[in-house]
Coordinates of C-alpha atoms in Angstrom, one line a residue:
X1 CA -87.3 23.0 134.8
X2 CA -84.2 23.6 136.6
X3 CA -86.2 25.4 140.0
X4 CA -88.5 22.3 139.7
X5 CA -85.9 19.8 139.7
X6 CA -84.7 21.9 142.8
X7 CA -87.9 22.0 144.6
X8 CA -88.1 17.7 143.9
X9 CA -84.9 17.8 145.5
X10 CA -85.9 19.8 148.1
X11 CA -89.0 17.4 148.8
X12 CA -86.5 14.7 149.2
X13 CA -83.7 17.0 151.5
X14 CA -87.3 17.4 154.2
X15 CA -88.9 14.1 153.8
X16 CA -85.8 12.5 155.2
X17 CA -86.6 10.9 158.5
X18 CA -84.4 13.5 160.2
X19 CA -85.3 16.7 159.0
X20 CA -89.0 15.1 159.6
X21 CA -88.5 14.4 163.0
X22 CA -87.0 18.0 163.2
X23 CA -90.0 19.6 161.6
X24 CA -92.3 18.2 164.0
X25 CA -90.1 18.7 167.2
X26 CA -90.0 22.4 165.5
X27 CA -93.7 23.2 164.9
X28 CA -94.8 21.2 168.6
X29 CA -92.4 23.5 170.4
X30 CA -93.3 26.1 168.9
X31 CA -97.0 25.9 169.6
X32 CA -96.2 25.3 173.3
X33 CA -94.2 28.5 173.5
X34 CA -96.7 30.2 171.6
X35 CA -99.4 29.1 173.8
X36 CA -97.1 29.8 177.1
X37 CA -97.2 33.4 178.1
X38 CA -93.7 34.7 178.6
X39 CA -91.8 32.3 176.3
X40 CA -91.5 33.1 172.8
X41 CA -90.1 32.0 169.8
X42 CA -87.2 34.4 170.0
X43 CA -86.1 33.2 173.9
X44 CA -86.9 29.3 172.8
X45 CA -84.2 29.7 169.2
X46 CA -81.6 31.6 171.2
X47 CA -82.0 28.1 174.3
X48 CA -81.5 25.6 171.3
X49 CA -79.0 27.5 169.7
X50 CA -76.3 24.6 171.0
X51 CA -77.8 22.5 169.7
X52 CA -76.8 23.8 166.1
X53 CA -73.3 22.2 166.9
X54 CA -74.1 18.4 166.6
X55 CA -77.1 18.6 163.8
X56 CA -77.2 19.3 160.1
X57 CA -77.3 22.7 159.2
X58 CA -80.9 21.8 157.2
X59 CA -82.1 20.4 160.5
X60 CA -81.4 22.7 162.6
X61 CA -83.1 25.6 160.1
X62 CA -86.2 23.5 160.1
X63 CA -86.6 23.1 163.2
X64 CA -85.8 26.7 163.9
X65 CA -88.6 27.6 161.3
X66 CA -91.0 25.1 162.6
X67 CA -90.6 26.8 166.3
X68 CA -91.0 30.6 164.9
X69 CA -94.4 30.1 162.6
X70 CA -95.1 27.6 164.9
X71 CA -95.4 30.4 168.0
X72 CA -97.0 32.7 165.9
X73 CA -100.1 29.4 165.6
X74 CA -100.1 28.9 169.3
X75 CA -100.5 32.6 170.6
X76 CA -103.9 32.6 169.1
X77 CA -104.9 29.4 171.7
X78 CA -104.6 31.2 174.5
X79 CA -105.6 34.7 173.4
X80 CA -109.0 32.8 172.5
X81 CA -109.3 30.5 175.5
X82 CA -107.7 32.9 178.3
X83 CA -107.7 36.4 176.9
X84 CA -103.7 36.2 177.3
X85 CA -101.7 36.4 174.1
X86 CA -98.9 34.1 174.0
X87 CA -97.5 36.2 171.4
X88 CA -97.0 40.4 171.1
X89 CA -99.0 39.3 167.4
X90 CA -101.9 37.6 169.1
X91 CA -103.1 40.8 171.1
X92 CA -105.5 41.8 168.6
X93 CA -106.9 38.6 168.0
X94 CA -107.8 38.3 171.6
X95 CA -110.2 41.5 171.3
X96 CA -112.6 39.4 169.3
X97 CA -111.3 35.7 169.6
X98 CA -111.7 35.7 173.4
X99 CA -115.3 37.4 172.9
X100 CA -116.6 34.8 170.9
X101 CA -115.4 32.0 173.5
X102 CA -117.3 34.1 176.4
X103 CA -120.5 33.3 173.9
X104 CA -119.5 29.4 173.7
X105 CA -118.2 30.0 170.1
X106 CA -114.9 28.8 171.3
X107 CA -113.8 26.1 168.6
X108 CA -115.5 28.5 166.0
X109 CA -112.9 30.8 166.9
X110 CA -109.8 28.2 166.7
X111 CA -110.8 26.6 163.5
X112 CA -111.2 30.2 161.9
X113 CA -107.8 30.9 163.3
X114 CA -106.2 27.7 162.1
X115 CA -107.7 27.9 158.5
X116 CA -106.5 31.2 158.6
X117 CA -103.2 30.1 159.5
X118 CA -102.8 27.8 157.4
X119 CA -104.2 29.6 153.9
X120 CA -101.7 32.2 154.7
X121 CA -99.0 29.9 155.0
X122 CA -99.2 28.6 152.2
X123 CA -99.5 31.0 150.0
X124 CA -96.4 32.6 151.6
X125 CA -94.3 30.0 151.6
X126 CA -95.4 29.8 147.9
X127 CA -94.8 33.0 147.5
X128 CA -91.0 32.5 149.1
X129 CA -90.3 29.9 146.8
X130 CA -91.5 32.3 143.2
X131 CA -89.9 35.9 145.2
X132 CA -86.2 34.5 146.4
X133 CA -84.7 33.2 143.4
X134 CA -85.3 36.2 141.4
X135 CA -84.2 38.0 144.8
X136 CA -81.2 36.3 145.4
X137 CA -79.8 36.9 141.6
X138 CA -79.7 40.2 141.8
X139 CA -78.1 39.8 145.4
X140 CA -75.2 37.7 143.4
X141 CA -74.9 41.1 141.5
X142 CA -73.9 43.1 144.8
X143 CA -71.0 44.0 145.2
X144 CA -68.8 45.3 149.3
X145 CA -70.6 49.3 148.3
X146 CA -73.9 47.6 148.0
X147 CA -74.1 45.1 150.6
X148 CA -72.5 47.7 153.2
X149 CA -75.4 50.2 151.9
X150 CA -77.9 47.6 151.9
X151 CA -77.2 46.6 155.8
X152 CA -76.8 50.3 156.6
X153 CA -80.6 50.3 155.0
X154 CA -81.8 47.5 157.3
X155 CA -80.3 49.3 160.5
X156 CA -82.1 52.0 159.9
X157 CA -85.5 50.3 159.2
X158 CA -85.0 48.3 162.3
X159 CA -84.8 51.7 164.1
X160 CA -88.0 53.4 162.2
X161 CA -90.2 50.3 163.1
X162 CA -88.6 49.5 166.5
X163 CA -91.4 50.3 169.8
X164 CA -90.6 53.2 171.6
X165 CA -88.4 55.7 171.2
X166 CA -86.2 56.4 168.5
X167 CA -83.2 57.6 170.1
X168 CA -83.3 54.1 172.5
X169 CA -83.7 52.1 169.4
X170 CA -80.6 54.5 167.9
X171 CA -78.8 53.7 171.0
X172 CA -79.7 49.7 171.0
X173 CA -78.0 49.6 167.5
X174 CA -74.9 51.3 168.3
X175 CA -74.1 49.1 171.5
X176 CA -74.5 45.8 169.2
X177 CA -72.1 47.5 166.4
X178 CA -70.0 48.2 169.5
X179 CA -69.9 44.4 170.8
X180 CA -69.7 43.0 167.4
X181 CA -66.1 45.0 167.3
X182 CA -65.2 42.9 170.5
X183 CA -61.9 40.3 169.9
X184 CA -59.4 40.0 167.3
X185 CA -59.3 42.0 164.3
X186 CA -59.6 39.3 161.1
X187 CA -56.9 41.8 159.4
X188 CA -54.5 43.0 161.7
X189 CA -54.9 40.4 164.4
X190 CA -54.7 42.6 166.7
X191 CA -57.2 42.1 169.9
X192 CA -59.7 45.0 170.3
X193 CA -61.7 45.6 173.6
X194 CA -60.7 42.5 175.2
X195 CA -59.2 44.0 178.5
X196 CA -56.2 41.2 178.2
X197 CA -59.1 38.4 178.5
X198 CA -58.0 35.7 177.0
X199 CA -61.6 34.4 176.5
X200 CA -62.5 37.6 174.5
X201 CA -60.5 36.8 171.9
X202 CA -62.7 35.1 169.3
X203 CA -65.3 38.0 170.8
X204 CA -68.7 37.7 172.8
X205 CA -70.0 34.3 172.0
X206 CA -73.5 35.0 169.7
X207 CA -75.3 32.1 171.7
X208 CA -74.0 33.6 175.4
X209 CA -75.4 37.0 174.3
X210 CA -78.2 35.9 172.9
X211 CA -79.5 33.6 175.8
X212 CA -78.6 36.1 177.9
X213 CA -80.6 39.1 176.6
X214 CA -83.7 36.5 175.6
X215 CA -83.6 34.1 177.8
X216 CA -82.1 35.4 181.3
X217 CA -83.6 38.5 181.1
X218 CA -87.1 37.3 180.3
X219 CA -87.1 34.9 183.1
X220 CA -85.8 38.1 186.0
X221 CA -88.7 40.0 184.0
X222 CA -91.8 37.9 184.1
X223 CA -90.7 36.7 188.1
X224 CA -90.7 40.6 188.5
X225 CA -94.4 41.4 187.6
X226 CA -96.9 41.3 190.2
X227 CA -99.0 37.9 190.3
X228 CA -98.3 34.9 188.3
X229 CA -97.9 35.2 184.4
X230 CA -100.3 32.1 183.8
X231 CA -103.4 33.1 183.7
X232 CA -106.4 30.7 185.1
X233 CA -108.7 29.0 182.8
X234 CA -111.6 30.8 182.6
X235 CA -113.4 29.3 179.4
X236 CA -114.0 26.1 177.7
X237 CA -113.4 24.9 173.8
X238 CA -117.0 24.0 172.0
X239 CA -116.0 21.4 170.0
X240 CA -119.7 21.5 168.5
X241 CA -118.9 24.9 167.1
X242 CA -117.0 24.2 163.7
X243 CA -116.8 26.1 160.4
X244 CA -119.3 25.9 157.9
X245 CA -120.0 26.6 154.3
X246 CA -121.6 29.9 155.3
X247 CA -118.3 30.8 157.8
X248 CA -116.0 29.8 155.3
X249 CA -117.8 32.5 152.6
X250 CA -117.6 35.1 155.4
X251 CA -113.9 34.8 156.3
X252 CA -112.2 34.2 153.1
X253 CA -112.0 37.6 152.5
X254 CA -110.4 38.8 155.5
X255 CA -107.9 35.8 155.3
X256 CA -107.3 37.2 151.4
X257 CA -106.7 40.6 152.9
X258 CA -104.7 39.9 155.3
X259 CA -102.6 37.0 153.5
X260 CA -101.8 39.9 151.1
X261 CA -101.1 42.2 153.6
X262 CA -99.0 40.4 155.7
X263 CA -97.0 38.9 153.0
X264 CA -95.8 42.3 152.3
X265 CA -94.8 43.7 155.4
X266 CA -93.5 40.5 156.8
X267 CA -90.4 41.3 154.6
X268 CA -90.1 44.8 156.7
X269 CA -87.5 44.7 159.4
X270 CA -88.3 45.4 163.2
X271 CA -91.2 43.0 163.5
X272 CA -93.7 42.9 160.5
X273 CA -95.5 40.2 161.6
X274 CA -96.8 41.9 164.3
X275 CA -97.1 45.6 162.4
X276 CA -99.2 43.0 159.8
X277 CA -101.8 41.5 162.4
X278 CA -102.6 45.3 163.8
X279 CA -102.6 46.6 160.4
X280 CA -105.1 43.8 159.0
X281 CA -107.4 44.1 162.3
X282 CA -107.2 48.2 161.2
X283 CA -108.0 47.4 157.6
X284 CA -110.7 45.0 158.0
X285 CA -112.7 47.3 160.7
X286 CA -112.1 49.9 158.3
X287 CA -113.8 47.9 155.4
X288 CA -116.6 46.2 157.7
X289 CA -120.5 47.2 157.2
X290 CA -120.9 47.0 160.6
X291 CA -117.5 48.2 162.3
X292 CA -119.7 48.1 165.5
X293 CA -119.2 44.1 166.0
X294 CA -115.3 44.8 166.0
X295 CA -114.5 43.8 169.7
X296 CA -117.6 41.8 170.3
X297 CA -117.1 38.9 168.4
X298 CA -116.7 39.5 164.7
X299 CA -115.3 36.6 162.9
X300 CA -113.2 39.0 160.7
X301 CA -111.2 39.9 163.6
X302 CA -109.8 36.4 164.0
X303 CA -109.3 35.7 160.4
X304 CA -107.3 38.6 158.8
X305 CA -104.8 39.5 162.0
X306 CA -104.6 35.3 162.0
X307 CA -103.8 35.2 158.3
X308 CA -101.2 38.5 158.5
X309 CA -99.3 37.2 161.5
X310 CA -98.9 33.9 160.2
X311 CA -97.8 35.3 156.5
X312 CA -95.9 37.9 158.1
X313 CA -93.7 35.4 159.6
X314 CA -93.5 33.3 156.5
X315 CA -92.1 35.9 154.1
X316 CA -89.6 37.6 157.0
X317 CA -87.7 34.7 155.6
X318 CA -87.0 36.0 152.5
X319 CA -84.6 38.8 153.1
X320 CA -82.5 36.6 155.5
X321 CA -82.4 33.9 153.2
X322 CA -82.1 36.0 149.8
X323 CA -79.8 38.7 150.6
X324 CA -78.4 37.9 154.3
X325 CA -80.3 40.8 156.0
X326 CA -82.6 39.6 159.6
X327 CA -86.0 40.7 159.5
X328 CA -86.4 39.9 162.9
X329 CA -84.7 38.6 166.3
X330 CA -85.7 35.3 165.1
X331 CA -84.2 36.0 161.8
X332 CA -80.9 37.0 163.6
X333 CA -80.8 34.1 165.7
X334 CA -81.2 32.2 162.4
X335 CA -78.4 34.0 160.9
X336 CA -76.4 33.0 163.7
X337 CA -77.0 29.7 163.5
X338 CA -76.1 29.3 159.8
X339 CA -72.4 31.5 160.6
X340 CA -71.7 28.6 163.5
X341 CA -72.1 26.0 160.5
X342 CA -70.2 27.7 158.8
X343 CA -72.1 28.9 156.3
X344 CA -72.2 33.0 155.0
X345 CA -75.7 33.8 154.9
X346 CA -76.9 35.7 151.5
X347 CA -77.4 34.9 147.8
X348 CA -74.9 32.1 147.3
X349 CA -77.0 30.0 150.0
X350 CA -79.1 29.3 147.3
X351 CA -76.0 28.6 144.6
X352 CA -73.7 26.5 146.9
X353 CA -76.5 25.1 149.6
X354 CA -79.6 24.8 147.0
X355 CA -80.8 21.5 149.4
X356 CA -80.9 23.4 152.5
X357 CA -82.8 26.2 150.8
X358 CA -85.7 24.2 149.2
X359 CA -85.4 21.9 152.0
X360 CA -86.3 24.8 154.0
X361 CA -89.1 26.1 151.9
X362 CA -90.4 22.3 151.5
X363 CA -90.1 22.0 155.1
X364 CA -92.5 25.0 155.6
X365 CA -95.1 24.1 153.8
X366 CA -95.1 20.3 155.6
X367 CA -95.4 22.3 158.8
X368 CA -98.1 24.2 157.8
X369 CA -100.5 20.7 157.5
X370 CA -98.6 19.6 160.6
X371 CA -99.7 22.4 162.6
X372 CA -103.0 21.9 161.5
X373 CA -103.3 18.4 162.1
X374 CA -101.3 18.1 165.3
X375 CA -103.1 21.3 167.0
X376 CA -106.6 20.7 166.3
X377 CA -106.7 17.2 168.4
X378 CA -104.2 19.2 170.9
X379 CA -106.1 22.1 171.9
X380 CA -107.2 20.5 175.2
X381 CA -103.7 19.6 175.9
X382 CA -102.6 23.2 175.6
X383 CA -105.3 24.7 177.5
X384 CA -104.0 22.5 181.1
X385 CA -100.3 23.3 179.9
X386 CA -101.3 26.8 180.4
X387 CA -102.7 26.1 184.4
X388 CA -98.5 25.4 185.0
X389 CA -97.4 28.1 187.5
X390 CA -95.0 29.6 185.5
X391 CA -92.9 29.4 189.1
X392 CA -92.6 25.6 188.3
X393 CA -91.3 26.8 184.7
X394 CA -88.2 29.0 185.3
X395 CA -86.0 26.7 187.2
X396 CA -86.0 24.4 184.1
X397 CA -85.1 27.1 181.5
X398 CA -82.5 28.8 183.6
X399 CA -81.1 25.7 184.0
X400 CA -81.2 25.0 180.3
X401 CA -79.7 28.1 179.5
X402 CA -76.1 27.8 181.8
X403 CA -76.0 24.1 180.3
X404 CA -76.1 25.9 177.2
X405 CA -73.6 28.4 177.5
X406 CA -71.2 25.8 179.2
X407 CA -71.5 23.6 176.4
X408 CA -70.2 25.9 174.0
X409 CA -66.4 25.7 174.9
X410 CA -66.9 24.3 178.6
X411 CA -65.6 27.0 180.3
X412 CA -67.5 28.8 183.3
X413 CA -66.4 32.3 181.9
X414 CA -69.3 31.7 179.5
X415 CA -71.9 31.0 182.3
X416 CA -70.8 34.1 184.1
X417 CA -71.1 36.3 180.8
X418 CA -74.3 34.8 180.6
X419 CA -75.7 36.6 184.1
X420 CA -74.4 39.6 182.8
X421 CA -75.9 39.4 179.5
X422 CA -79.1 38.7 181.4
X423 CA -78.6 41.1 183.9
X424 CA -77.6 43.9 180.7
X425 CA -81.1 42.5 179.4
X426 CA -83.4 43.5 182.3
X427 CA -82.1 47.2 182.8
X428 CA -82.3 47.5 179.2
X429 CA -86.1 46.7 179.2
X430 CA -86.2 48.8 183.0
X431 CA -85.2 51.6 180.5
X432 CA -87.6 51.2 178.2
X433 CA -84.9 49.5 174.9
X434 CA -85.6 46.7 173.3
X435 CA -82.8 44.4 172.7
X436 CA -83.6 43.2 169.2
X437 CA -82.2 46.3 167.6
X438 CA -78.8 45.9 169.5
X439 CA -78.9 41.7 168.3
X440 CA -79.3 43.0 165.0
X441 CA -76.4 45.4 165.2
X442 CA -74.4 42.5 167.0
X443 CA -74.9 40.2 163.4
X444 CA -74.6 43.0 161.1
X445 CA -71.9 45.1 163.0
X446 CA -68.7 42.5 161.8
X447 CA -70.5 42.0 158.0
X448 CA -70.7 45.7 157.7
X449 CA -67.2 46.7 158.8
X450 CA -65.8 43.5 156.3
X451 CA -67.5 45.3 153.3
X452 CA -66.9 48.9 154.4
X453 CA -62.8 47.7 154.2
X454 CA -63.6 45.8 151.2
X455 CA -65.4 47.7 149.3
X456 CA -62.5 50.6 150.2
X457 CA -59.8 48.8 149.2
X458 CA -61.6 47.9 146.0
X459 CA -61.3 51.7 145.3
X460 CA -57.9 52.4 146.6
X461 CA -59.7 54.5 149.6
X462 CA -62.2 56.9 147.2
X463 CA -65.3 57.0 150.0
X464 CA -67.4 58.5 147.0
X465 CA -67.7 54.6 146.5
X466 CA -70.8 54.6 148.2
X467 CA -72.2 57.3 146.0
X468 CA -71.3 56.7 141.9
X469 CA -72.3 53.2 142.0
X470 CA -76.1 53.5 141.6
X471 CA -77.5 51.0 143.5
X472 CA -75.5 51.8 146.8
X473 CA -76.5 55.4 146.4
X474 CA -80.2 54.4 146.0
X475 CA -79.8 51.7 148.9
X476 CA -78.3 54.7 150.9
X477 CA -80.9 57.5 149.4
X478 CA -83.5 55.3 150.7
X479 CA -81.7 55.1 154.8
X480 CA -81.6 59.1 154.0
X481 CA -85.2 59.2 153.5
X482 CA -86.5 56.7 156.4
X483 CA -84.3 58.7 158.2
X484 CA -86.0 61.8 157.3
X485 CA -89.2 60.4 158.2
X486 CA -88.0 60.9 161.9
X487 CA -88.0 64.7 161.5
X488 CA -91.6 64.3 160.5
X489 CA -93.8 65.0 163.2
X490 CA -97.2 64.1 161.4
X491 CA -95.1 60.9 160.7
X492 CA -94.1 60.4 164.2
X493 CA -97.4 61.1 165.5
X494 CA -99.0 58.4 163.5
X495 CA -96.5 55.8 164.8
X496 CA -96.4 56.9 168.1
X497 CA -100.5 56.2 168.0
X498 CA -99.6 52.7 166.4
X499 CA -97.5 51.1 169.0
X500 CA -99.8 52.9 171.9
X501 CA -102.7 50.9 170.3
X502 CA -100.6 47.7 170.5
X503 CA -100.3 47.9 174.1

């Protein structure tokens, strides 16, 4: 009685006219960056992260959400339509999405896509409202030893599932835990790697970096490639083409599959909601009669990497909101935005901010039916949005990212830590690292040394701490064994052939 009291308070916390209007702004932008190559949700959160300062923290979350499951909704558009995934998730539904619009089966495609969608977000949102309270009281049962082993667990999964190589993802993670030392010590107050800058004191901005490593960077990177990133348009929707009885029968399995499937690995960090669409696209050609149609235009090819992405990214909310932990980059920019409200992100969320929670999880599941009402009528509009040179794009967000960083604290020091955030970004992807390991490191790195000195003093300096309270010396069993898995080589082998088949 008490959750459901909750949840009608939660109806009322994202039926305001506010957090409405947020919801739709959310899951609007989010389709347009999904649909635009070269923007995605990660780059659009880490742009709009000033804007945290003058909303509601429940606002700013939905809105946040709405732009994350939003993108992974509009990448399917233009994989369809143009063969060009707006989104890393979307790549395998171009294979057979795009093939069925080359035989004029265009809006069969997009509604498969968007029931798809929309079943899996549903049940995962429903699933995020049964999994997180449960989740989140045994989070209230952590204590420093645990939550230090428990981020030292997520560090190390980040580095198991992150693309390419090990050692650059190893690498990523130790030069966020090394910025995240950057400014004044909370204990000593004394200043730490801030080369007498007085504007290093409160440490590298969270916003600045994250703008910088997302935003700058992406733009230097897409002007780089040869040719312009948008493609032309090369096919037209069918509107004709809709789903019937009969198409509904055929892909309701595949959406089941993958729903399950990506509703478990969404809660993996490094990315599970794209691990989930390759893994459902695997599964179902696996399962298939005729595995031969896989490529040409099987219907089950939309549906369950559809359903997985979209899940995926629904249930990637539970360990951030639960326990504190990012899934994601999104999930890290999240996390940021709740620690510039002022709010410490983990189990008490759902104790002391029980609106913004089930205002969250409310929010979700109005987005989902927005997406598919708004979208539908919209499809048209997205396919000429995609004909803008993305020249005619970059001056716009470059300019919206120095605003940003300005706005902050209005000082120019910000804007020039922004180039070299950027410019860190684009040798960092020259190199081959991704920098979503190193923002993860950047959140964790401060919350991990606070527990680490807590959790010490709490035992008058024993270190075996870690290793006679049980559940940080499973937490930290379990970082031994993913770690082990490196050493593997039958292991590295089949993840190796994993991420070559995403590219």
């Amino acid at each position: 009685m008490d959750s459901l009291s909750m949840l009608i308070d939660g109806f009322a916390n994202a039926l305001t006219p506010t957090n409405l209007l947020f919801a739709v702004l959310g899951v609007m932008l989010g389709t347009a960056v999904g649909v635009l190559p070269g923007i995605g949700p990660a780059m659009t959160v880490a742009l709009l992260l000033p804007v945290t300062y003058n909303v509601s923290p429940s606002a700013a979350l939905i809105m946040f959400a709405g732009i994350y499951y939003g993108g992974m909704y509009g990448g399917s558009t233009t994989s369809i339509l143009l063969n060009t995934p707006g989104e890393s998730s979307s790549v395998v539904t171009a294979l057979d999405g795009h093939a069925l619009a080359r035989k004029g089966q265009a809006g069969l495609a997009l509604a498969t896509a968007a029931i798809g969608s929309f079943v899996a977000g549903t049940v995962a949102t429903l699933l995020l409202a049964v999994a997180a309270p449960p989740l989140a009281e045994i989070g209230l049962r952590f204590g420093p030893a645990e939550y230090f082993a428990l981020m030292v667990l997520g560090l190390v999964a980040s580095i198991v599932l992150a693309r390419g190589s090990l050692l650059r993802a190893f690498g990523m993670i130790l030069i966020g835990l090394l910025l995240g030392l950057v400014g004044t010590d909370v204990n000593s107050g004394a200043e730490r790697f801030t080369f007498d800058s007085p504007e290093l004191a409160d440490g590298i901005g969270f916003v600045v970096l994250a703008m910088g490593v997302f935003g700058l960077a992406e733009i230097i990177d897409n002007l780089a490639r040869p040719g312009d990133p948008t493609a032309p348009i090369s096919s037209v929707v069918d509107r004709s083409s809709w789903a019937n009885r009969e198409t509904l029968r055929r892909i309701a399995p595949p959406i089941a599959r993958g729903t399950i499937l990506g509703s478990l690995l969404g809660i993996l960090p490094g990315g599970g909601a794209m691990l989930a669409s390759f893994a459902a696209y695997a599964l179902e050609k696996r399962l298939a009669r005729h595995p031969e149609e896989f490529g040409k235009g099987a219907l089950a090819g939309v549906a369950a990497p559809e359903a997985a992405n979209n899940a995926g990214a629904q249930t990637s909310f539970i360990p951030m909101l639960t326990l504190g932990i990012p899934s994601n980059p999104v999930m890290a920019l999240m996390v940021g935005a709740l620690i510039i409200q002022g709010i410490t992100p983990g189990p008490a969320v759902m104790t002391e901010r029980p609106e913004l929670f089930w205002g969250l999880v409310v929010s979700m599941w109005i987005g989902n039916v927005l997406l598919v009402v708004l979208n539908l009528p919209l499809i048209g509009l997205w396919v000429r949005l995609v004909a803008v040179p993305y020249h005619l794009l970059f001056p716009a967000i470059l300019v919206f990212c120095a605003i940003g960083a300005f706005s902050i604290d209005g000082s120019v020091f910000d804007v020039g830590l922004l180039a070299a955030c950027g410019a860190a970004g684009v040798i960092f992807r020259r190199l081959g690292c991704e920098p979503a390991p190193m923002l993860l490191g950047f959140i964790l790195g401060p919350m991990m040394e606070e527990y680490l000195r807590r959790a010490l003093l709490l035992s008058r300096g024993d270190p075996t701490v870690f290793i006679t309270r049980p559940l940080a010396a499973t937490l930290l069993g379990l970082a031994l064994v993913a770690l082990g898995l490196m050493l593997v080589p039958a292991w590295r082998g089949t993840r190796a052939a994993a991420f070559e088949a995403e590219r």
